[in-house]
Coordinates of C-alpha atoms in Angstrom, one line a residue:
M1 CA 20.4 16.2 -16.6
A2 CA 19.5 15.6 -13.0
V3 CA 18.3 12.1 -12.3
L4 CA 15.5 11.7 -9.7
G5 CA 13.7 8.9 -8.0
R6 CA 9.9 9.1 -7.4
Y7 CA 7.5 6.6 -5.9
F8 CA 3.8 6.7 -7.0
Y9 CA 1.3 5.0 -4.8
I10 CA -1.8 4.2 -6.9
Y11 CA -5.3 3.3 -5.5
G12 CA -8.5 2.1 -7.1
R13 CA -9.1 -0.9 -9.3
V14 CA -5.4 -1.6 -9.9
Q15 CA -4.9 -5.2 -8.9
G16 CA -6.3 -8.1 -10.9
V17 CA -6.6 -6.0 -14.1
G18 CA -3.1 -6.5 -15.6
F19 CA -1.9 -3.1 -14.3
R20 CA 1.7 -4.3 -13.6
Y21 CA 2.2 -6.0 -17.0
Q22 CA 0.6 -3.2 -19.0
T23 CA 2.7 -0.7 -17.1
Y24 CA 5.8 -2.8 -17.8
H25 CA 5.2 -2.8 -21.5
W26 CA 4.3 0.9 -21.6
A27 CA 7.4 1.9 -19.6
N28 CA 9.7 -0.1 -21.9
Q29 CA 8.1 1.4 -25.0
N30 CA 8.7 4.9 -23.6
G31 CA 12.2 4.4 -22.2
I32 CA 11.1 4.7 -18.5
K33 CA 13.3 3.1 -15.8
G34 CA 12.1 1.7 -12.5
F35 CA 9.7 -1.0 -11.2
V36 CA 6.1 -1.7 -10.4
C37 CA 4.7 -4.0 -7.6
N38 CA 1.4 -4.8 -5.9
R39 CA 1.1 -3.8 -2.2
D40 CA -0.7 -5.7 0.5
D41 CA -3.4 -3.0 0.9
G42 CA -4.6 -3.5 -2.7
S43 CA -2.7 -0.5 -4.1
V44 CA 0.2 -0.5 -6.6
K45 CA 3.6 1.1 -6.1
L46 CA 5.3 2.5 -9.2
A47 CA 9.0 3.5 -8.8
I48 CA 10.4 5.8 -11.4
Y49 CA 14.1 6.6 -11.9
G50 CA 14.8 9.3 -14.5
S51 CA 14.7 12.9 -15.4
E52 CA 12.2 15.4 -14.2
Q53 CA 10.6 15.1 -17.7
D54 CA 10.3 11.3 -17.3
I55 CA 8.6 11.7 -13.9
E56 CA 6.2 14.3 -15.3
F57 CA 5.4 12.0 -18.2
V58 CA 4.5 9.2 -15.8
D59 CA 2.4 11.6 -13.7
E60 CA 0.4 12.7 -16.7
W61 CA -0.1 9.1 -17.9
L62 CA -1.5 8.3 -14.4
K63 CA -3.8 11.4 -14.5
A64 CA -5.1 10.2 -17.9
G65 CA -6.1 6.9 -16.4
G66 CA -3.0 4.7 -16.7
P67 CA -3.3 1.3 -18.4
P68 CA -6.5 0.1 -20.0
G69 CA -8.7 -1.8 -17.5
A70 CA -7.5 0.1 -14.5
K71 CA -9.6 2.6 -12.6
I72 CA -7.4 5.0 -10.7
D73 CA -9.3 6.6 -7.8
H74 CA -6.3 8.6 -6.6
F75 CA -2.5 8.5 -6.3
F76 CA 0.2 10.4 -4.6
S77 CA 4.0 10.4 -4.9
E78 CA 7.1 11.0 -2.9
T79 CA 10.8 11.5 -3.7
W80 CA 13.1 8.6 -3.0
K81 CA 16.9 8.1 -3.1
T82 CA 18.2 5.1 -5.0
E83 CA 21.1 3.7 -7.0
P84 CA 20.8 3.9 -10.8
I85 CA 18.2 1.6 -12.3
A86 CA 19.0 0.3 -15.8
D87 CA 15.6 -1.0 -16.9
F88 CA 12.0 -1.4 -15.9
S89 CA 10.7 -4.5 -14.1
V90 CA 7.8 -6.1 -12.3
R91 CA 8.7 -6.9 -8.7
Y92 CA 7.0 -9.4 -6.5
Q93 CA 7.5 -8.2 -2.9

């Protein structure tokens, strides 16, 4: 199994609605590794470390609207290189 890293940059109503904490719980329930953090421009960065299937699963979840209370206007992603990540966390820049 190839392990990949992918950043998702998510825009819309994604700060002040519990996006990071709901994503944290969703990721842990689904065995997703990585982290989530707010960005200064009002967006959220979601970093995923896992298989292509894990990354596709996250992509589909975001396309379906992500966590309750959020309103995703758009998002994009890019590949990243990283050391292995053992869990999922909320980061505070």
